[in-house]
CSV table of C-alpha atoms in Angstrom, one decimal:
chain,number,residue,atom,x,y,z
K,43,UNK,CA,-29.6,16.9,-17.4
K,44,UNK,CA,-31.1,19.7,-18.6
K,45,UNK,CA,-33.5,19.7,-21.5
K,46,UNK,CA,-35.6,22.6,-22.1
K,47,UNK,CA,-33.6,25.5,-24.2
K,48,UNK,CA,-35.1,27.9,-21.7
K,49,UNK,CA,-33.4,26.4,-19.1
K,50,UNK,CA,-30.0,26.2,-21.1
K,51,UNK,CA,-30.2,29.8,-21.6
K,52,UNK,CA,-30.8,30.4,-18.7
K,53,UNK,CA,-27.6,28.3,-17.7
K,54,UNK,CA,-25.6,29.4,-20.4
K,55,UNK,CA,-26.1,33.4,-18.7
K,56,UNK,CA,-25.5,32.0,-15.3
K,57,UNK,CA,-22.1,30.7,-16.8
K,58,UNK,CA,-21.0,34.1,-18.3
K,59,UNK,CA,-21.8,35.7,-15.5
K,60,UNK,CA,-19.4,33.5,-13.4
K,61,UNK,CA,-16.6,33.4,-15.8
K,62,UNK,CA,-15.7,36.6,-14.6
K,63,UNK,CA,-14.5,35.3,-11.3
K,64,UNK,CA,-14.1,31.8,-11.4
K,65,UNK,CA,-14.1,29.3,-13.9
K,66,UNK,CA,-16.8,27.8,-15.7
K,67,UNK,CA,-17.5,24.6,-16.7
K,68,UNK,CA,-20.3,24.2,-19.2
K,69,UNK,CA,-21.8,20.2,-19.2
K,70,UNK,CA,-23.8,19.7,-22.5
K,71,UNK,CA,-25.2,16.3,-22.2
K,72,UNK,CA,-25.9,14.4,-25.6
K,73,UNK,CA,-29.1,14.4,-27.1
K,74,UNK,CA,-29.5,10.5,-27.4
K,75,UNK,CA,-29.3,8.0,-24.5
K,76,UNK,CA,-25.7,7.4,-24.2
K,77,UNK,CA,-25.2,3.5,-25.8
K,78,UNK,CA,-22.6,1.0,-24.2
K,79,UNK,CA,-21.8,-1.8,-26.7
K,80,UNK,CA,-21.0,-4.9,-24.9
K,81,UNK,CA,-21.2,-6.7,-28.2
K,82,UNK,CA,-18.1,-8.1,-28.7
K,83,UNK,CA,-17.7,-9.4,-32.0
K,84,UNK,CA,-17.7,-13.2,-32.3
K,85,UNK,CA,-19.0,-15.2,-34.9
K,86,UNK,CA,-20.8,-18.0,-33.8
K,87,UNK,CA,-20.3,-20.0,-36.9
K,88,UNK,CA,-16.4,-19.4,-36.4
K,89,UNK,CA,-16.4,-20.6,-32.9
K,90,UNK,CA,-18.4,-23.5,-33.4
K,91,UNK,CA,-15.8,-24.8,-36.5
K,92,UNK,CA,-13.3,-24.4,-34.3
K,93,UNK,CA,-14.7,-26.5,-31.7
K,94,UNK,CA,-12.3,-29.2,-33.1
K,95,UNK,CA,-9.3,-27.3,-33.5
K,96,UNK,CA,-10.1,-26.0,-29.4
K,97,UNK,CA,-10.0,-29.8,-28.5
K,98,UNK,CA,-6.8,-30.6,-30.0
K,99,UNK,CA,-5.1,-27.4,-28.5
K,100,UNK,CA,-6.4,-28.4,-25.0
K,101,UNK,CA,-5.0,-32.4,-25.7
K,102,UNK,CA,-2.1,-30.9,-27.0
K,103,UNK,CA,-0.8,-28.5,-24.2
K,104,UNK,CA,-2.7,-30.3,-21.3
K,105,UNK,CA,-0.3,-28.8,-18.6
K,106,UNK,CA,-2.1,-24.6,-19.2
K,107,UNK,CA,-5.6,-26.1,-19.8
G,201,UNK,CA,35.4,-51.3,1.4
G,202,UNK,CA,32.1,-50.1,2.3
G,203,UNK,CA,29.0,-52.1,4.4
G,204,UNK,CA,26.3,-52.6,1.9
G,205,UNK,CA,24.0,-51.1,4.4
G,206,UNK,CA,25.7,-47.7,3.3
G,207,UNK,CA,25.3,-48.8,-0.3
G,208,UNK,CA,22.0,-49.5,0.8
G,209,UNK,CA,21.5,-46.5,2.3
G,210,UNK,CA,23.0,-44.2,-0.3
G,211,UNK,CA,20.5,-45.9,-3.0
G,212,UNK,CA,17.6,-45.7,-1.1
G,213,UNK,CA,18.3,-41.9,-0.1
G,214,UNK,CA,19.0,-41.2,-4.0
G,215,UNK,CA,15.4,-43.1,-5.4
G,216,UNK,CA,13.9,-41.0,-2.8
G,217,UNK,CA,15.3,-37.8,-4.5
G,218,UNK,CA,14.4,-39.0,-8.0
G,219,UNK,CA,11.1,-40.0,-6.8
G,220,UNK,CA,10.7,-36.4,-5.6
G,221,UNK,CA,11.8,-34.5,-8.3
G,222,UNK,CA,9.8,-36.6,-10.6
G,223,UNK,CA,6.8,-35.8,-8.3
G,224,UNK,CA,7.4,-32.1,-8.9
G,225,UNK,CA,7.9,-32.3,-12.7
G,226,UNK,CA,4.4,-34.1,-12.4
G,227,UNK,CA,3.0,-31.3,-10.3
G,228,UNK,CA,3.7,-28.7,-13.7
G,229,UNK,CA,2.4,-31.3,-16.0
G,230,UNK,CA,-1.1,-30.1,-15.5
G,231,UNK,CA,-1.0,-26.8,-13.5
G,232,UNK,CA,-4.6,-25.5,-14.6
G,233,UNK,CA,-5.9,-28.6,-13.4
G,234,UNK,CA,-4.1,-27.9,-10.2
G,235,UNK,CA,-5.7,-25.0,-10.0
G,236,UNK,CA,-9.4,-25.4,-10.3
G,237,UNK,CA,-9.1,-27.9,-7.9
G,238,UNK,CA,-8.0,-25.3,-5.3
G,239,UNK,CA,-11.3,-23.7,-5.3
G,240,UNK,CA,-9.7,-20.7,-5.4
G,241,UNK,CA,-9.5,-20.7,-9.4
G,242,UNK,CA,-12.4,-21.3,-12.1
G,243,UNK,CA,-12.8,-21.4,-15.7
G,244,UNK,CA,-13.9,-18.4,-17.9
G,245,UNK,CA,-15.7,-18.0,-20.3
G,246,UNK,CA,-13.7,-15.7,-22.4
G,247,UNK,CA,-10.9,-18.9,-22.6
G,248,UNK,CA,-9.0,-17.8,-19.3
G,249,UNK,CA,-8.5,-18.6,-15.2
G,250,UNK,CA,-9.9,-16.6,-12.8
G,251,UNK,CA,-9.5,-15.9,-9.0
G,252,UNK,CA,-12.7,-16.8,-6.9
G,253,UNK,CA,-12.5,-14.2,-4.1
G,254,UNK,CA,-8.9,-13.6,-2.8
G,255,UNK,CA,-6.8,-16.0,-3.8
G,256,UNK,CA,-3.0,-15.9,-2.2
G,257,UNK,CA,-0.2,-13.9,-4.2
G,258,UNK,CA,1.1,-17.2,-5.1
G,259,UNK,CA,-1.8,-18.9,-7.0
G,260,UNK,CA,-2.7,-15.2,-8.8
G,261,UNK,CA,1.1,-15.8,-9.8
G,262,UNK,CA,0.4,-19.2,-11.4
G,263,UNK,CA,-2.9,-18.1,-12.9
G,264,UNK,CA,-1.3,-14.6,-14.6
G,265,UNK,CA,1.4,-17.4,-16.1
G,266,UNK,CA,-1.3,-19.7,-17.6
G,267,UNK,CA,-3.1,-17.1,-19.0
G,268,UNK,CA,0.2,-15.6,-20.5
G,269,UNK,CA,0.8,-19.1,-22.1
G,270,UNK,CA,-2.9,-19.6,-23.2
G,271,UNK,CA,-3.4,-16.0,-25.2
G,272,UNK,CA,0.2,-17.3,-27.0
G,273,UNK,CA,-1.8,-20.5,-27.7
G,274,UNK,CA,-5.4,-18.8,-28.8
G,275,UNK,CA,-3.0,-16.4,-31.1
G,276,UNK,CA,-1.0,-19.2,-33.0
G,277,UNK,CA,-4.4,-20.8,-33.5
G,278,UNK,CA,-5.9,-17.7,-34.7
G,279,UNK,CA,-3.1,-17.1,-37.0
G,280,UNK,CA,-3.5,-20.7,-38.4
G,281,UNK,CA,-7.3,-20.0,-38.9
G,282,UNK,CA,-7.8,-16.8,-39.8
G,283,UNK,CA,-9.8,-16.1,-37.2
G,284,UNK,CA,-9.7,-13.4,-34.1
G,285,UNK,CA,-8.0,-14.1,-31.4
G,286,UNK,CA,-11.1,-14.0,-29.4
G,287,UNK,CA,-12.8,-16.4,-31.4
G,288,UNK,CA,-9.8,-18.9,-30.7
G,289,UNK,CA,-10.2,-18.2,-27.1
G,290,UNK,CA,-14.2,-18.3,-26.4
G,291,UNK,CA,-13.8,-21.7,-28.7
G,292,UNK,CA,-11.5,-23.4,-26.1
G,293,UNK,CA,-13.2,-22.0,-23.3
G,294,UNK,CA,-16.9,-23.9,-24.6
G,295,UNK,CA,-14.5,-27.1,-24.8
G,296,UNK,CA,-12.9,-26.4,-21.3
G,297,UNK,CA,-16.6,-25.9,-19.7
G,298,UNK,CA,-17.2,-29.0,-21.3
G,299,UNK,CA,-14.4,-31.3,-20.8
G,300,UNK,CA,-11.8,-29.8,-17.7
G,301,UNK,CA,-14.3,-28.5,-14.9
G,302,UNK,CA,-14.8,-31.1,-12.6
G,303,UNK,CA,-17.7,-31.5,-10.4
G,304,UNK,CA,-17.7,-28.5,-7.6
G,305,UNK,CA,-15.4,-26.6,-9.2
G,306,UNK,CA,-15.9,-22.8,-10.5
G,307,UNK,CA,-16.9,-21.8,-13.8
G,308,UNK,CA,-17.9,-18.5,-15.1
G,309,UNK,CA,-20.5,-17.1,-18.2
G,310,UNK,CA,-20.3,-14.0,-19.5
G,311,UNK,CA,-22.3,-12.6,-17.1
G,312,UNK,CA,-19.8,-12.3,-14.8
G,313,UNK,CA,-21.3,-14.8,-11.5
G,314,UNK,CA,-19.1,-17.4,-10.3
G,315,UNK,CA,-21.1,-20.8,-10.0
G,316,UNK,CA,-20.0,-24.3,-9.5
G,317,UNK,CA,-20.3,-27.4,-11.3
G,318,UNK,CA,-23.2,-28.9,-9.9
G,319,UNK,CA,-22.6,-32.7,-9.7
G,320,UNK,CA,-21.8,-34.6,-12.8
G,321,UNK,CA,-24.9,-32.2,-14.7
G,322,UNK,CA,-22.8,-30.5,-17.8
G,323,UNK,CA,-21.3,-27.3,-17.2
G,324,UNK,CA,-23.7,-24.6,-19.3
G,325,UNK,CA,-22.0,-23.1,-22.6
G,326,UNK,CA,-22.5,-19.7,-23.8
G,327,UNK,CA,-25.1,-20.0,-27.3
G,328,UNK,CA,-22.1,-19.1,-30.0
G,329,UNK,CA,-20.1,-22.7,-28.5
G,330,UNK,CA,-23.0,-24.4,-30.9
């Protein structure tokens, strides 16, 4: 990752130069810490009311649960 | 006319097929249950089977089927609720952990580790099954 600007420039004139004979592929990390959200959205007040509903599905298709 | 020992024989040999083919209609009356007691197949938390390790083509067969027939389930129930389908799902699983998987056999929380029922202790429940 590279953070100062300095050191981007710097990058940034090694790039240019290169494009003339190869290709260049620029990587511009993002300034925050990238965030993975492994919230997925239940509501625990949902799941718990359905607690009864869940026990008559299972009684009620016994052979898939 | 014919001996009754070929009667005999001809009734026996016909019970014996009935008897069969009722033992393999009882074999799909509770194929989930079949398959946690393989070892091979454990309860998830997210309301659906999973393979412990490698599991033969067969029983991943079987277990893709259930779970095919249990997301129709969670999705009529979510329909009749107003709720996600999801929510219908990680519902039944907190009553499966709590009611279908027997002592030894595999269960797995969100965090992703297989364990086994330890005994007759309860199964532990994510928090959100209350």
């Amino acid at each position: 990752m590279i953070r100062s600007d300095v050191h981007k420039g710097a990058v940034l004139g090694a790039c240019l130069a290169a494009a003339a004979t190869a290709g260049c592929v620029q990587v511009n990390a993002p300034d925050e810490p990238i965030e993975i959200n492994l919230n997925v959205n239940i509501r625990q007040e949902v799941v718990v009311r359905l607690q009864d509903d869940a026990r008559e599905l299972i009684e009620q298709n016994e052979e898939i649960f | 006319m014919k001996k009754p020992a070929t009667i005999f024989a001809a009734f026996a040999l016909g019970l014996a097929v009935a008897a069969g083919g009722a033992s393999a209609a009882y074999a799909f009356q509770d194929a989930a249950a079949e398959l946690r007691a393989t070892g091979t197949v454990g309860e998830q938390a997210d309301g659906y089977l999973g393979t412990v390790g490698s599991a033969s083509a067969e029983v991943r067969a079987k277990v893709d089927q259930i779970n095919i027939q249990r997301r129709a389930a969670y999705t009529r129930l979510a329909a009749e609720r107003g709720v996600t389908i999801e929510e219908a799902a990680r519902a039944t699983a907190c009553q499966l952990f709590a009611t279908r998987v027997q002592p030894g056999q595999y269960y797995r929380l969100p965090d992703g580790v297989w364990r086994q029922r330890n005994g007759n202790e309860p199964v532990p429940r994510p928090a959100y099954c209350g």
